[in-house]
Amino acid sequence: MQDPYKHAMSLPYIKKKEENLTKQRSMHPNRKIIRKRNYDYTSTGWYFVTICTKNREYFFGEIRNKEMQLSAIGKQAQLFWLEIPQHFPNVELGEYVIMPDHIHGIIGIVNSKGVACKIPTSNVPTDISNKNEYMASISPKSGSLSAIIRSYKSALTRWCGLNDSKSFSWLSRFHERIIRNQEEYNRIEEYIRSNPEKW
């Protein structure tokens, strides 16, 4: 595992990021912020990710005798998960498990070039063409953890739509934890491995 923690952000970047978060909070006052403030999710690091189906429906299969039995959607979810590094060359995958209603996995962003954040901090446009540009500027950045998860979720949703599984849906957000050291990595890896037998 590479050392992902040699990352420093400039003060102007942090200030712009905080101003953007303030704007987002004013637009969605009841939404809980679940990402770490002022953290660049395009930077080199290892992340423990959990993605859930909407309403925790058992789309991916079921646990029998402490082993996961994948449904057709579950098999496709596994295939697409394993293909993530083909679409994101800066990504390595660690341990993962497909559960009946969620996926746990370790994703490593390695050899990151530290994509800069270009978020406007004042004069948010109101006309539609400029508003579209603004929304694009605050969307997940290429190569970021959010972009990786969004792409994965979109691929599986699209596959389900084309394969008579139109009822399939994801929970709109995902959970992540920044893995801070090897001990934490090992503990999370073991948690993922033992998930089916503890179901």
PDB file of C-alpha atoms in Angstrom:
ATOM      1  CA  MET A   1       0.000   0.000   0.000  1.00  0.00           C
ATOM      2  CA  GLN A   2       1.441   3.371  -0.996  1.00  0.00           C
ATOM      3  CA  ASP A   3       1.638   6.176   1.522  1.00  0.00           C
ATOM      4  CA  PRO A   4      -1.448   8.242   0.565  1.00  0.00           C
ATOM      5  CA  TYR A   5      -1.062  10.857   3.244  1.00  0.00           C
ATOM      6  CA  LYS A   6       1.606  13.154   1.800  1.00  0.00           C
ATOM      7  CA  HIS A   7      -0.916  15.664   0.542  1.00  0.00           C
ATOM      8  CA  ALA A   8      -1.099  19.353   1.314  1.00  0.00           C
ATOM      9  CA  MET A   9      -3.692  21.778  -0.029  1.00  0.00           C
ATOM     10  CA  SER A  10      -3.144  25.454  -0.650  1.00  0.00           C
ATOM     11  CA  LEU A  11      -5.021  27.977   1.480  1.00  0.00           C
ATOM     12  CA  PRO A  12      -6.829  29.527  -1.532  1.00  0.00           C
ATOM     13  CA  TYR A  13      -8.134  26.069  -2.449  1.00  0.00           C
ATOM     14  CA  ILE A  14      -9.420  25.464   1.087  1.00  0.00           C
ATOM     15  CA  LYS A  15     -11.072  28.898   1.232  1.00  0.00           C
ATOM     16  CA  LYS A  16     -12.861  28.364  -2.097  1.00  0.00           C
ATOM     17  CA  LYS A  17     -13.972  24.891  -0.999  1.00  0.00           C
ATOM     18  CA  GLU A  18     -15.424  26.271   2.258  1.00  0.00           C
ATOM     19  CA  GLU A  19     -17.282  29.030   0.402  1.00  0.00           C
ATOM     20  CA  ASN A  20     -18.774  26.444  -1.948  1.00  0.00           C
ATOM     21  CA  LEU A  21     -19.882  24.250   0.980  1.00  0.00           C
ATOM     22  CA  THR A  22     -21.612  27.271   2.537  1.00  0.00           C
ATOM     23  CA  LYS A  23     -23.545  27.804  -0.713  1.00  0.00           C
ATOM     24  CA  GLN A  24     -24.503  24.133  -0.881  1.00  0.00           C
ATOM     25  CA  ARG A  25     -25.727  24.196   2.728  1.00  0.00           C
ATOM     26  CA  SER A  26     -27.944  27.198   2.013  1.00  0.00           C
ATOM     27  CA  MET A  27     -29.504  25.366  -0.960  1.00  0.00           C
ATOM     28  CA  HIS A  28     -30.035  22.140   1.068  1.00  0.00           C
ATOM     29  CA  PRO A  29     -30.257  23.170   4.738  1.00  0.00           C
ATOM     30  CA  ASN A  30     -31.410  19.752   6.024  1.00  0.00           C
ATOM     31  CA  ARG A  31     -28.864  17.662   4.125  1.00  0.00           C
ATOM     32  CA  LYS A  32     -26.118  16.191   6.287  1.00  0.00           C
ATOM     33  CA  ILE A  33     -22.635  16.618   4.851  1.00  0.00           C
ATOM     34  CA  ILE A  34     -21.018  13.199   4.829  1.00  0.00           C
ATOM     35  CA  ARG A  35     -17.689  13.940   3.136  1.00  0.00           C
ATOM     36  CA  LYS A  36     -14.690  15.190   5.091  1.00  0.00           C
ATOM     37  CA  ARG A  37     -14.454  18.967   4.838  1.00  0.00           C
ATOM     38  CA  ASN A  38     -11.499  20.381   2.910  1.00  0.00           C
ATOM     39  CA  TYR A  39     -10.352  16.968   1.740  1.00  0.00           C
ATOM     40  CA  ASP A  40      -9.404  16.453  -1.899  1.00  0.00           C
ATOM     41  CA  TYR A  41     -10.985  13.144  -2.955  1.00  0.00           C
ATOM     42  CA  THR A  42      -8.846  13.071  -6.110  1.00  0.00           C
ATOM     43  CA  SER A  43      -5.680  12.792  -4.021  1.00  0.00           C
ATOM     44  CA  THR A  44      -3.791   9.573  -3.455  1.00  0.00           C
ATOM     45  CA  GLY A  45      -5.430   7.545  -0.698  1.00  0.00           C
ATOM     46  CA  TRP A  46      -7.297   4.388   0.309  1.00  0.00           C
ATOM     47  CA  TYR A  47     -11.028   4.496   1.026  1.00  0.00           C
ATOM     48  CA  PHE A  48     -13.532   2.092   2.571  1.00  0.00           C
ATOM     49  CA  VAL A  49     -16.721   2.504   0.555  1.00  0.00           C
ATOM     50  CA  THR A  50     -20.272   1.273   1.185  1.00  0.00           C
ATOM     51  CA  ILE A  51     -22.933   1.583  -1.519  1.00  0.00           C
ATOM     52  CA  CYS A  52     -26.534   0.587  -0.722  1.00  0.00           C
ATOM     53  CA  THR A  53     -29.595  -0.198  -2.780  1.00  0.00           C
ATOM     54  CA  LYS A  54     -32.611   2.055  -2.384  1.00  0.00           C
ATOM     55  CA  ASN A  55     -34.798   0.981   0.554  1.00  0.00           C
ATOM     56  CA  ARG A  56     -32.159  -1.707   1.243  1.00  0.00           C
ATOM     57  CA  GLU A  57     -33.858  -4.087  -1.205  1.00  0.00           C
ATOM     58  CA  TYR A  58     -32.135  -7.434  -1.758  1.00  0.00           C
ATOM     59  CA  PHE A  59     -31.261  -6.994  -5.430  1.00  0.00           C
ATOM     60  CA  PHE A  60     -27.809  -8.631  -5.279  1.00  0.00           C
ATOM     61  CA  GLY A  61     -28.792 -12.049  -3.954  1.00  0.00           C
ATOM     62  CA  GLU A  62     -29.076 -13.730  -0.576  1.00  0.00           C
ATOM     63  CA  ILE A  63     -26.970 -15.267   2.178  1.00  0.00           C
ATOM     64  CA  ARG A  64     -27.263 -19.051   2.463  1.00  0.00           C
ATOM     65  CA  ASN A  65     -25.157 -21.017   4.947  1.00  0.00           C
ATOM     66  CA  LYS A  66     -23.083 -17.894   5.656  1.00  0.00           C
ATOM     67  CA  GLU A  67     -22.175 -17.505   1.970  1.00  0.00           C
ATOM     68  CA  MET A  68     -23.390 -14.931  -0.507  1.00  0.00           C
ATOM     69  CA  GLN A  69     -25.354 -16.359  -3.434  1.00  0.00           C
ATOM     70  CA  LEU A  70     -25.337 -13.731  -6.167  1.00  0.00           C
ATOM     71  CA  SER A  71     -28.393 -12.976  -8.288  1.00  0.00           C
ATOM     72  CA  ALA A  72     -27.983 -11.951 -11.936  1.00  0.00           C
ATOM     73  CA  ILE A  73     -27.772  -8.316 -10.807  1.00  0.00           C
ATOM     74  CA  GLY A  74     -25.277  -9.302  -8.110  1.00  0.00           C
ATOM     75  CA  LYS A  75     -23.068 -11.067 -10.663  1.00  0.00           C
ATOM     76  CA  GLN A  76     -23.141  -8.002 -12.888  1.00  0.00           C
ATOM     77  CA  ALA A  77     -22.408  -5.754  -9.885  1.00  0.00           C
ATOM     78  CA  GLN A  78     -19.338  -7.901  -9.190  1.00  0.00           C
ATOM     79  CA  LEU A  79     -18.205  -7.830 -12.816  1.00  0.00           C
ATOM     80  CA  PHE A  80     -18.528  -4.040 -13.039  1.00  0.00           C
ATOM     81  CA  TRP A  81     -16.732  -3.623  -9.689  1.00  0.00           C
ATOM     82  CA  LEU A  82     -13.761  -5.636 -10.932  1.00  0.00           C
ATOM     83  CA  GLU A  83     -13.690  -3.544 -14.136  1.00  0.00           C
ATOM     84  CA  ILE A  84     -13.318  -0.205 -12.288  1.00  0.00           C
ATOM     85  CA  PRO A  85      -9.504  -0.073 -12.820  1.00  0.00           C
ATOM     86  CA  GLN A  86     -10.020  -0.503 -16.585  1.00  0.00           C
ATOM     87  CA  HIS A  87     -11.974   2.766 -16.621  1.00  0.00           C
ATOM     88  CA  PHE A  88      -9.908   4.566 -13.976  1.00  0.00           C
ATOM     89  CA  PRO A  89      -6.211   3.697 -14.453  1.00  0.00           C
ATOM     90  CA  ASN A  90      -5.311   5.514 -11.219  1.00  0.00           C
ATOM     91  CA  VAL A  91      -7.440   3.085  -9.161  1.00  0.00           C
ATOM     92  CA  GLU A  92      -6.504  -0.120  -7.365  1.00  0.00           C
ATOM     93  CA  LEU A  93      -9.066  -2.345  -5.687  1.00  0.00           C
ATOM     94  CA  GLY A  94      -8.679  -3.973  -2.319  1.00  0.00           C
ATOM     95  CA  GLU A  95     -10.992  -6.432  -0.606  1.00  0.00           C
ATOM     96  CA  TYR A  96     -14.706  -6.183  -1.491  1.00  0.00           C
ATOM     97  CA  VAL A  97     -17.931  -8.050  -0.883  1.00  0.00           C
ATOM     98  CA  ILE A  98     -21.329  -7.943  -2.555  1.00  0.00           C
ATOM     99  CA  MET A  99     -24.061  -8.345   0.074  1.00  0.00           C
ATOM    100  CA  PRO A 100     -27.839  -8.710  -0.549  1.00  0.00           C
ATOM    101  CA  ASP A 101     -28.515  -4.959  -0.313  1.00  0.00           C
ATOM    102  CA  HIS A 102     -25.099  -3.281  -0.291  1.00  0.00           C
ATOM    103  CA  ILE A 103     -21.487  -3.441  -1.434  1.00  0.00           C
ATOM    104  CA  HIS A 104     -18.426  -2.927   0.749  1.00  0.00           C
ATOM    105  CA  GLY A 105     -15.109  -2.298  -0.931  1.00  0.00           C
ATOM    106  CA  ILE A 106     -11.683  -0.765  -0.565  1.00  0.00           C
ATOM    107  CA  ILE A 107     -10.708   1.617  -3.344  1.00  0.00           C
ATOM    108  CA  GLY A 108      -7.228   3.045  -3.692  1.00  0.00           C
ATOM    109  CA  ILE A 109      -6.557   6.185  -5.705  1.00  0.00           C
ATOM    110  CA  VAL A 110      -2.881   5.958  -6.591  1.00  0.00           C
ATOM    111  CA  ASN A 111      -0.498   8.100  -8.635  1.00  0.00           C
ATOM    112  CA  SER A 112      -2.934  10.992  -8.425  1.00  0.00           C
ATOM    113  CA  LYS A 113      -2.019  14.213 -10.147  1.00  0.00           C
ATOM    114  CA  GLY A 114      -4.149  16.201  -7.684  1.00  0.00           C
ATOM    115  CA  VAL A 115      -6.871  17.607  -9.933  1.00  0.00           C
ATOM    116  CA  ALA A 116      -7.480  21.252  -9.058  1.00  0.00           C
ATOM    117  CA  CYS A 117     -10.897  22.365  -7.943  1.00  0.00           C
ATOM    118  CA  LYS A 118     -12.277  25.246  -9.989  1.00  0.00           C
ATOM    119  CA  ILE A 119     -15.417  26.277  -8.166  1.00  0.00           C
ATOM    120  CA  PRO A 120     -16.738  29.822  -8.585  1.00  0.00           C
ATOM    121  CA  THR A 121     -17.198  31.477  -5.230  1.00  0.00           C
ATOM    122  CA  SER A 122     -19.373  34.449  -6.059  1.00  0.00           C
ATOM    123  CA  ASN A 123     -22.075  35.591  -8.452  1.00  0.00           C
ATOM    124  CA  VAL A 124     -23.762  32.226  -8.957  1.00  0.00           C
ATOM    125  CA  PRO A 125     -25.539  32.557 -12.328  1.00  0.00           C
ATOM    126  CA  THR A 126     -29.294  32.386 -12.653  1.00  0.00           C
ATOM    127  CA  ASP A 127     -29.683  32.008 -16.431  1.00  0.00           C
ATOM    128  CA  ILE A 128     -29.805  28.381 -17.570  1.00  0.00           C
ATOM    129  CA  SER A 129     -26.667  28.210 -19.762  1.00  0.00           C
ATOM    130  CA  ASN A 130     -24.432  29.737 -17.085  1.00  0.00           C
ATOM    131  CA  LYS A 131     -26.185  27.722 -14.396  1.00  0.00           C
ATOM    132  CA  ASN A 132     -25.341  24.525 -16.300  1.00  0.00           C
ATOM    133  CA  GLU A 133     -21.697  25.581 -16.419  1.00  0.00           C
ATOM    134  CA  TYR A 134     -21.784  26.305 -12.692  1.00  0.00           C
ATOM    135  CA  MET A 135     -23.335  22.932 -11.882  1.00  0.00           C
ATOM    136  CA  ALA A 136     -20.702  21.205 -14.022  1.00  0.00           C
ATOM    137  CA  SER A 137     -18.003  23.043 -12.081  1.00  0.00           C
ATOM    138  CA  ILE A 138     -19.235  21.671  -8.739  1.00  0.00           C
ATOM    139  CA  SER A 139     -19.865  18.135 -10.017  1.00  0.00           C
ATOM    140  CA  PRO A 140     -17.491  15.364  -8.994  1.00  0.00           C
ATOM    141  CA  LYS A 141     -14.088  15.947 -10.556  1.00  0.00           C
ATOM    142  CA  SER A 142     -12.601  13.460 -12.992  1.00  0.00           C
ATOM    143  CA  GLY A 143     -10.779  10.723 -11.128  1.00  0.00           C
ATOM    144  CA  SER A 144     -12.309  11.604  -7.749  1.00  0.00           C
ATOM    145  CA  LEU A 145     -13.856   8.986  -5.491  1.00  0.00           C
ATOM    146  CA  SER A 146     -17.326  10.423  -6.212  1.00  0.00           C
ATOM    147  CA  ALA A 147     -16.740  10.206  -9.979  1.00  0.00           C
ATOM    148  CA  ILE A 148     -15.639   6.576  -9.646  1.00  0.00           C
ATOM    149  CA  ILE A 149     -18.696   5.594  -7.600  1.00  0.00           C
ATOM    150  CA  ARG A 150     -21.057   7.583  -9.825  1.00  0.00           C
ATOM    151  CA  SER A 151     -19.694   5.837 -12.921  1.00  0.00           C
ATOM    152  CA  TYR A 152     -19.998   2.406 -11.283  1.00  0.00           C
ATOM    153  CA  LYS A 153     -23.554   3.015 -10.117  1.00  0.00           C
ATOM    154  CA  SER A 154     -24.558   4.387 -13.533  1.00  0.00           C
ATOM    155  CA  ALA A 155     -23.139   1.366 -15.369  1.00  0.00           C
ATOM    156  CA  LEU A 156     -25.075  -1.107 -13.223  1.00  0.00           C
ATOM    157  CA  THR A 157     -28.285   0.953 -13.365  1.00  0.00           C
ATOM    158  CA  ARG A 158     -27.999   1.124 -17.164  1.00  0.00           C
ATOM    159  CA  TRP A 159     -27.412  -2.647 -17.372  1.00  0.00           C
ATOM    160  CA  CYS A 160     -30.463  -3.304 -15.184  1.00  0.00           C
ATOM    161  CA  GLY A 161     -32.610  -1.061 -17.376  1.00  0.00           C
ATOM    162  CA  LEU A 162     -31.576  -3.028 -20.457  1.00  0.00           C
ATOM    163  CA  ASN A 163     -32.112  -6.410 -18.771  1.00  0.00           C
ATOM    164  CA  ASP A 164     -35.679  -6.268 -17.448  1.00  0.00           C
ATOM    165  CA  SER A 165     -34.655  -5.066 -13.993  1.00  0.00           C
ATOM    166  CA  LYS A 166     -36.063  -1.558 -14.196  1.00  0.00           C
ATOM    167  CA  SER A 167     -37.095  -1.655 -10.535  1.00  0.00           C
ATOM    168  CA  PHE A 168     -33.428  -1.630  -9.483  1.00  0.00           C
ATOM    169  CA  SER A 169     -32.339   1.576  -7.799  1.00  0.00           C
ATOM    170  CA  TRP A 170     -29.471   2.828  -5.644  1.00  0.00           C
ATOM    171  CA  LEU A 171     -29.569   4.900  -2.513  1.00  0.00           C
ATOM    172  CA  SER A 172     -28.565   8.290  -3.893  1.00  0.00           C
ATOM    173  CA  ARG A 173     -25.434   8.707  -1.784  1.00  0.00           C
ATOM    174  CA  PHE A 174     -22.639   6.460  -0.564  1.00  0.00           C
ATOM    175  CA  HIS A 175     -20.584   6.171   2.598  1.00  0.00           C
ATOM    176  CA  GLU A 176     -16.815   6.387   2.676  1.00  0.00           C
ATOM    177  CA  ARG A 177     -14.086   6.302   5.264  1.00  0.00           C
ATOM    178  CA  ILE A 178     -10.560   7.491   4.604  1.00  0.00           C
ATOM    179  CA  ILE A 179      -8.220   4.661   5.642  1.00  0.00           C
ATOM    180  CA  ARG A 180      -5.471   6.281   7.687  1.00  0.00           C
ATOM    181  CA  ASN A 181      -2.914   3.521   8.266  1.00  0.00           C
ATOM    182  CA  GLN A 182      -2.064  -0.129   7.668  1.00  0.00           C
ATOM    183  CA  GLU A 183      -3.655  -1.296  10.926  1.00  0.00           C
ATOM    184  CA  GLU A 184      -6.976   0.305   9.976  1.00  0.00           C
ATOM    185  CA  TYR A 185      -6.672  -1.129   6.447  1.00  0.00           C
ATOM    186  CA  ASN A 186      -6.180  -4.643   7.864  1.00  0.00           C
ATOM    187  CA  ARG A 187      -9.120  -4.280  10.270  1.00  0.00           C
ATOM    188  CA  ILE A 188     -11.454  -3.094   7.463  1.00  0.00           C
ATOM    189  CA  GLU A 189     -10.238  -5.858   5.160  1.00  0.00           C
ATOM    190  CA  GLU A 190     -11.126  -8.465   7.805  1.00  0.00           C
ATOM    191  CA  TYR A 191     -14.533  -6.826   8.395  1.00  0.00           C
ATOM    192  CA  ILE A 192     -15.297  -7.066   4.670  1.00  0.00           C
ATOM    193  CA  ARG A 193     -14.185 -10.702   4.439  1.00  0.00           C
ATOM    194  CA  SER A 194     -16.290 -11.777   7.417  1.00  0.00           C
ATOM    195  CA  ASN A 195     -19.401  -9.791   6.452  1.00  0.00           C
ATOM    196  CA  PRO A 196     -21.397 -12.691   4.918  1.00  0.00           C
ATOM    197  CA  GLU A 197     -20.855 -15.028   7.881  1.00  0.00           C
ATOM    198  CA  LYS A 198     -21.999 -12.321  10.321  1.00  0.00           C
ATOM    199  CA  TRP A 199     -25.154 -11.489   8.330  1.00  0.00           C
TER     200      TRP A 199
END
